[in-house]
XYZ file of C-alpha atoms in Angstrom:
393
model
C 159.314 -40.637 225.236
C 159.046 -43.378 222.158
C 160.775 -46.020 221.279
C 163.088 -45.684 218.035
C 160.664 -48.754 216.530
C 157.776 -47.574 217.257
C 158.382 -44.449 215.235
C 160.742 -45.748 212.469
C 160.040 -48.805 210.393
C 163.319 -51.244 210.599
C 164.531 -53.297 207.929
C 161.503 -52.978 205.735
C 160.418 -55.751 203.687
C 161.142 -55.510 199.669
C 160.223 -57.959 197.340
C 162.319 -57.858 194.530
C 161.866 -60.728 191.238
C 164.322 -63.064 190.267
C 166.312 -61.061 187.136
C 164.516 -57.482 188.151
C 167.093 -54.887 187.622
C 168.820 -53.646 190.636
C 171.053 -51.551 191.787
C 174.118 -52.770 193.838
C 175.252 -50.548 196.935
C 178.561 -52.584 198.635
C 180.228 -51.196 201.672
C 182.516 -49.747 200.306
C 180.623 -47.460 198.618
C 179.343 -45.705 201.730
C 181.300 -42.600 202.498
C 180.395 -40.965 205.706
C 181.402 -37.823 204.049
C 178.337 -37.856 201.906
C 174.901 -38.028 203.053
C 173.622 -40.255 199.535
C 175.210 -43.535 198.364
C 174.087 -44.111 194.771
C 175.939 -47.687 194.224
C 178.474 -48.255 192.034
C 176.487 -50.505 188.588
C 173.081 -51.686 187.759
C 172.496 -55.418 187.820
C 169.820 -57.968 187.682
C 168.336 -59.647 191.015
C 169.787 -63.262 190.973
C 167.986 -64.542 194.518
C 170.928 -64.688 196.107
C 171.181 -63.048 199.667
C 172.051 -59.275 200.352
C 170.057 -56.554 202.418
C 166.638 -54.889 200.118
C 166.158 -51.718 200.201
C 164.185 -49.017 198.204
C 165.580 -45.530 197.025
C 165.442 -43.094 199.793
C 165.692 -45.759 202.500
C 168.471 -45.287 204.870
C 171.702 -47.708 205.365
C 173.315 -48.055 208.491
C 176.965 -50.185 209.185
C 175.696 -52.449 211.721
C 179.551 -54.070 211.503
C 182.683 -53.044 213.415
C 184.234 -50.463 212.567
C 182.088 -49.689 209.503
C 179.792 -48.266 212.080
C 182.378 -46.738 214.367
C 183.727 -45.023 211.243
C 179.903 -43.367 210.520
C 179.075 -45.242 207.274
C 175.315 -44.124 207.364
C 173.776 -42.911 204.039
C 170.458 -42.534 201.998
C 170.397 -44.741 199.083
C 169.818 -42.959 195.893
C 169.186 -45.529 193.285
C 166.479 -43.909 191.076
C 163.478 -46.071 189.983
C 165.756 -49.099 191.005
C 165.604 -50.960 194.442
C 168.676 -52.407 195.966
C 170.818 -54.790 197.260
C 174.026 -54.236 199.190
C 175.951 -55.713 202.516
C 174.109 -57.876 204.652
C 176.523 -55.698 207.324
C 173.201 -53.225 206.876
C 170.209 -52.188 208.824
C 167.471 -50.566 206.997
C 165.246 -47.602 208.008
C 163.113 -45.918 206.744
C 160.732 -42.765 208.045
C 156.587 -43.547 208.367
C 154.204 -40.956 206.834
C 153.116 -38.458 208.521
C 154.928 -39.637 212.056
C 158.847 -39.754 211.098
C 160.577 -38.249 208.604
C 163.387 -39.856 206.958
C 165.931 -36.848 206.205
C 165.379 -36.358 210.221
C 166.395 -40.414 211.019
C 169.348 -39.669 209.151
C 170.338 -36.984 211.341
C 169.500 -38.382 214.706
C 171.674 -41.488 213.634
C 174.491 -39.325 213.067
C 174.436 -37.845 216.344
C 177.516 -39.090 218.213
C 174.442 -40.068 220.877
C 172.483 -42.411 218.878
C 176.267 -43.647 216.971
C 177.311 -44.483 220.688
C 174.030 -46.799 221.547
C 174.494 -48.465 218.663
C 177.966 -49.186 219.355
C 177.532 -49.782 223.153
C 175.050 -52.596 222.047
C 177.759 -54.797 219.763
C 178.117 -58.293 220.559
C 179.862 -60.951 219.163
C 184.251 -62.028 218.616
C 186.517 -58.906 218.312
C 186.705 -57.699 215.300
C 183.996 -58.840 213.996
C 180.997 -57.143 216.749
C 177.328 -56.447 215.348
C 175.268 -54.005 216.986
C 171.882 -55.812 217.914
C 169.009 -54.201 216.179
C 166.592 -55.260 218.891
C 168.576 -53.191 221.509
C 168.403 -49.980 219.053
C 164.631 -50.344 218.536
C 164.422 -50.088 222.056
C 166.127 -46.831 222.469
C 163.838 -44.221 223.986
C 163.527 -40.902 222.151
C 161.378 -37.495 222.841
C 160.711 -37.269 219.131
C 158.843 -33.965 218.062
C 156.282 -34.067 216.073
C 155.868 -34.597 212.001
C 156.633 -30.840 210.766
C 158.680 -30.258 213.638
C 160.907 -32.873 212.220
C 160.767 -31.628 208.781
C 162.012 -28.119 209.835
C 164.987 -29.286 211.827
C 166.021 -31.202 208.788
C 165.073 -28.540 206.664
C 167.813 -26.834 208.628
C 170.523 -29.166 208.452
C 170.175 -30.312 205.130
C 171.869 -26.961 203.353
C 175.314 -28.271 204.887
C 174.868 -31.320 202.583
C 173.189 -29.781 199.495
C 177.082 -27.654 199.469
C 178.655 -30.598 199.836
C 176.898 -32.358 196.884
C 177.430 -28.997 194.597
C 181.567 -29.415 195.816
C 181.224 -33.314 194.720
C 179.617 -32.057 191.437
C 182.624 -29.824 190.528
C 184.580 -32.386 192.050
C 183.286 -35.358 189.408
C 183.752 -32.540 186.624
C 187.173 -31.300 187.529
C 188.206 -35.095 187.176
C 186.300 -35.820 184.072
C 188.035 -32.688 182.197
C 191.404 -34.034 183.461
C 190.994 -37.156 182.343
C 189.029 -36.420 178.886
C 191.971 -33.838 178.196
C 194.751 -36.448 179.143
C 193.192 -38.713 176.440
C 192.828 -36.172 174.366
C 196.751 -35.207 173.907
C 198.180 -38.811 174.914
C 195.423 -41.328 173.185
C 194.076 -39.495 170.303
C 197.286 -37.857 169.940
C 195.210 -34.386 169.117
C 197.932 -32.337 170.985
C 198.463 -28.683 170.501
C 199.798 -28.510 167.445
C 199.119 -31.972 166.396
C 198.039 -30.811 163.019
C 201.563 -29.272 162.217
C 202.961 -32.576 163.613
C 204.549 -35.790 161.689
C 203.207 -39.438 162.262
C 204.553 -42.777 161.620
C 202.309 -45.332 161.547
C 199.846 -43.627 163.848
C 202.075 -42.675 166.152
C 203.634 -39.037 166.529
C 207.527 -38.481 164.770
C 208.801 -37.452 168.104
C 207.166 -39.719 170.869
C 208.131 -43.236 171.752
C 207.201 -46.011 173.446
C 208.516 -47.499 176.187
C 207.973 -49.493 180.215
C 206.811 -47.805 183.080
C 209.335 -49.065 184.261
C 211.955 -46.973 182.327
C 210.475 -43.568 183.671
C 209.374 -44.866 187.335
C 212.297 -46.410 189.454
C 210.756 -47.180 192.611
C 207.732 -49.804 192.306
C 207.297 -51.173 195.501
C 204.432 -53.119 197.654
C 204.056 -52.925 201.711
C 205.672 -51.540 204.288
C 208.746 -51.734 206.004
C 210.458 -51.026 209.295
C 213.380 -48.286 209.333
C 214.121 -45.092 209.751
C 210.947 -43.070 210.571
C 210.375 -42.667 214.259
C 206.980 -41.727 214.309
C 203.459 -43.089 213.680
C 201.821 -43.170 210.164
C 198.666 -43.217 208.229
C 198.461 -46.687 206.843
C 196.121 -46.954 203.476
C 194.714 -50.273 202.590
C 193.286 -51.673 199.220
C 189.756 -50.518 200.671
C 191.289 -46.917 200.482
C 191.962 -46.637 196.857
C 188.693 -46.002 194.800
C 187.033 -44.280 192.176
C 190.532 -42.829 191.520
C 191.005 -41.443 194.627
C 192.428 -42.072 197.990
C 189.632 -42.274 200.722
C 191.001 -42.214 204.060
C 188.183 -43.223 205.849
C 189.007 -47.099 206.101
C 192.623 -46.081 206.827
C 194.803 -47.102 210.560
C 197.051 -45.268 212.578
C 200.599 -47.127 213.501
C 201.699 -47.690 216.580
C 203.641 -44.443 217.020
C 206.806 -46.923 218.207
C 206.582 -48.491 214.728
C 209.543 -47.140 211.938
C 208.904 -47.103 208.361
C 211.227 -46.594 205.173
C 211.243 -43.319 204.480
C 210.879 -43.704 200.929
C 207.690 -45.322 201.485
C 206.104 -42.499 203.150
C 204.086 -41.177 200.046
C 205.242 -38.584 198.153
C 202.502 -35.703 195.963
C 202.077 -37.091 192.359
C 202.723 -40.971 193.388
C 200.303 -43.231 191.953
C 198.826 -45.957 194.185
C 197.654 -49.739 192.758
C 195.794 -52.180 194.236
C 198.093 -55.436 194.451
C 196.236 -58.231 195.890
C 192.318 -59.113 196.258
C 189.326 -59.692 193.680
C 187.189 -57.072 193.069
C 189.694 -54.829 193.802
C 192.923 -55.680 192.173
C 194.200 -52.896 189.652
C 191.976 -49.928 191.410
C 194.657 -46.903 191.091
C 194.950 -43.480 192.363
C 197.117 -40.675 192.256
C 198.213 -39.186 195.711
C 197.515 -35.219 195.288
C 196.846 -34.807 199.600
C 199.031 -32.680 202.036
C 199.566 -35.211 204.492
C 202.899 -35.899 205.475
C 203.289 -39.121 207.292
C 201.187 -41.728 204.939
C 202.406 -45.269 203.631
C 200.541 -48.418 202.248
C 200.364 -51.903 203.698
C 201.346 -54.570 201.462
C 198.063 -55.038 199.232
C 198.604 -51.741 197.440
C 202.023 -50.551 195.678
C 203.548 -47.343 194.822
C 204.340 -46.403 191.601
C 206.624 -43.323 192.070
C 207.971 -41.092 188.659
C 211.968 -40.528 188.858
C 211.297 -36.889 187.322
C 207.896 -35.856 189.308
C 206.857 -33.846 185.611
C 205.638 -37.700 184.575
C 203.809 -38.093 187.883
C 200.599 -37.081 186.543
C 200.837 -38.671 183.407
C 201.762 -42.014 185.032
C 198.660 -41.986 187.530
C 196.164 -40.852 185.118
C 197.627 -43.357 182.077
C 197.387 -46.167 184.879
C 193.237 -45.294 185.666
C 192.811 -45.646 181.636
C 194.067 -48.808 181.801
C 192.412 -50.420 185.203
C 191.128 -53.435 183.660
C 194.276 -53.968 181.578
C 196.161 -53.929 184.725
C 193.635 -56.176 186.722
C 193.820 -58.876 183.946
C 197.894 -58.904 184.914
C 196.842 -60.461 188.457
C 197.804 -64.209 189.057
C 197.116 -66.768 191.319
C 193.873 -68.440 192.538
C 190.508 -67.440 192.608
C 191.286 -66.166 196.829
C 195.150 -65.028 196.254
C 195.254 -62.985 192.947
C 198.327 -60.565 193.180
C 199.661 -58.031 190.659
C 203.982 -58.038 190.834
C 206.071 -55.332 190.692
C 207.589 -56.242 187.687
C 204.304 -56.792 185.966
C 203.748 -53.152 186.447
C 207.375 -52.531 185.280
C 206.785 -53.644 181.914
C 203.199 -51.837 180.987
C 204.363 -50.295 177.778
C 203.499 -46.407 177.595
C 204.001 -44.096 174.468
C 205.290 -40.507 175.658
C 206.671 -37.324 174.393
C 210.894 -37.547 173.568
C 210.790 -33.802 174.485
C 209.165 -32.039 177.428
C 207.211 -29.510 176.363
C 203.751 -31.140 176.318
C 204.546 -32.671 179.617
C 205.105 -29.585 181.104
C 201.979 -28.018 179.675
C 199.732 -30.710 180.636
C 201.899 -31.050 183.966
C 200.927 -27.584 184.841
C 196.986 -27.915 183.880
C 196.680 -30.920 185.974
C 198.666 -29.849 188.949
C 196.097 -26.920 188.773
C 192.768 -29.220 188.738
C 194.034 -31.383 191.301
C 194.761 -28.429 193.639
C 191.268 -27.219 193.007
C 189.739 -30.797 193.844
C 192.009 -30.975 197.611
C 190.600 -27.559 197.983
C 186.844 -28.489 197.350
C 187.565 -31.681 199.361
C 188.641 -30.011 202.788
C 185.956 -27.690 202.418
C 183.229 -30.752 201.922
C 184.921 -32.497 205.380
C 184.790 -29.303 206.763
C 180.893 -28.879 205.863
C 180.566 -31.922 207.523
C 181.528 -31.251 210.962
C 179.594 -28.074 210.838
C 176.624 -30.325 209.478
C 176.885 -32.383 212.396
C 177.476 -29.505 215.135
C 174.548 -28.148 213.680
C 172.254 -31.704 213.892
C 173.856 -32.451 217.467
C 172.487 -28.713 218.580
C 169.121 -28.950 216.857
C 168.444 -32.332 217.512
C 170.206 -33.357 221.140
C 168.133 -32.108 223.980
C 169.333 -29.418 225.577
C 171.586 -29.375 229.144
């Protein structure tokens, strides 16, 4: 038996310049779904603190519940090193004696998971898992090829998953480049047949989201549904999608509004927060029983055939709507009725609404479809890692 540090090499030393291009890798950007994190922009190294790291080196959630929630991932950031959460440890495989695809899998054995929780000190809510106590951990680790195969064998589960994400990113791009297409360049079907005053089509007008979406509302509210609910925070809506990873489960004795229980087509906005404020996604998922706490609003259509529009109008314009935020530098917070009076130019008649409704209610069907099958990849993946790996009896 070895000791996890004897055969893996722990929060590596990197020395990266002052102003050397980096790439940044937050928290958030860890999804336990996916077994690469590639950071979400390029930057430049300003000294400051944050956790090194090279490409290929993996990143574990040494922070409650990051690392109860499985936020472990290989960094893939190209010829760039990185920086990200100081909430990380750092491993990384040694030549010829551990190999790194391998370390990812053994950490994502509910085994190795449960050591490194069991070892958490510190206030609730805010427990570490202690580093030493991990490098410590005593493992029959088989030797260099060996280690290669049984990743060779596990990997397949996530090479699917990145082709899925793949068609995934596509699917969305089409969406969207088609949605500017007809509603920002105004080159419609039949656009060439078409009448425009002053740049604008004859028969389209502009007018508030607020005119075509009645219920704008922030947080949640006790009432009328006797049951527990999924609770989505501002952490939850990214990349224009919902992630329900960093999501809570009510107490089931807790009522909620029933018209905040999210409906398909609603379109979700981050309310409060830096860094975050004016994120937006559209809510395409099955789930039934799923609300928002009060940093994220609902923007829901009155006629569902502008749901799509609205949610996919609302990610063109993220920055627009995070320069409506107010407040100080800690408390910036988007209102209701600043959302209200976004101005929108739309079709008078609904035709092209209906064509584009149908196209998109397609796509996003295809991307919850290729989304269930990627969660479902991973809890084969990690059957398959827990058999291969996990001693046996």
């Amino acid at each position: 038996m070895d000791r996890f540090g004897n055969k893996v090499t722990c929060n590596p030393k990197i020395k990266i310049n002052k102003n050397e291009p980096i790439r940044l890798l937050p928290m958030e950007d860890i999804d336990p779904i996916y077994k690469y994190a590639e950071g979400s922009e390029e930057s430049v190294f300003d000294g400051q603190g944050g956790v090194k790291f090279s490409s290929g080196d993996i990143l574990m959630a040494r922070i409650t519940p990051c690392l109860e929630n499985g936020k472990i991932a290989i960094a893939n950031t190209g010829k760039l090193k990185g920086v990200g959460s100081t909430e990380y440890f750092v491993f990384r495989g040694i030549k010829g004696v551990s190999d790194t695809n391998y370390i990812y899998y053994l950490l994502n054995t509910e085994y190795m998971r449960q050591m490194a929780v069991n070892s958490m000190t510190g206030a609730s809510g805010r427990q570490r898992a202690d580093l030493g106590f991990i490098q410590r951990i005593k493992w029959d680790f088989p030797d260099y090829e060996e280690q290669k195969r049984i990743a060779s064998l596990i990997s397949p589960f996530d090479d699917l998953v990145s082709i899925n994400t793949k068609k995934i990113q596509t699917l969305q791009e089409v969406l969207n480049e088609l949605f500017r297409e007809w509603f920002t360049r105004f080159r419609f079907p039949g656009y060439r047949t078409s009448a425009f005053v002053e740049g604008i089509p004859e028969n389209w007008h502009t007018i508030r989201i607020g005119d075509i979406c009645s219920f704008v509302s922030r947080g949640i509210t006790p009432d009328y549904v006797d049951e527990g609910v999924i609770v989505l925070n501002q952490k939850c809506v990214r990349n224009g999608k919902v992630s329900f990873e960093p999501s809570r489960m009510t107490d089931s004795s807790k009522k909620y509004k029933k018209e905040k229980i999210l409906q398909f087509g609603d379109t979700l906005i981050n309310s409060t927060g830096t860094g975050t404020l004016g994120r937006t996604a559209i809510y395409y998922y099955s789930k039934k029983t799923v609300t928002v706490d009060g940093h994220v609003s609902i923007v829901r259509a009155d006629n569902p055939l502008y749901s799509f529009f609205v949610g996919l109008y609302m990610r063109n314009i993220e920055t627009y709507i995070e320069n409506l935020g107010k407040g100080s530098t800690n408390q910036i917070e988007l209102s209701s009725n600043d959302i209200r009076r976004i101005k929108v130019t739309i079709p008078k008649e609904d035709n092209l609404l209906i064509a584009f409704n149908d196209i998109a209610d397609n796509i996003f069907n295809q991307i919850r479809v290729l989304e269930e099958k990627n969660s479902n990849l991973i809890i084969q993946r990690n059957a398959a890692a827990t058999r291969l790996i996990l001693p046996k009896g």
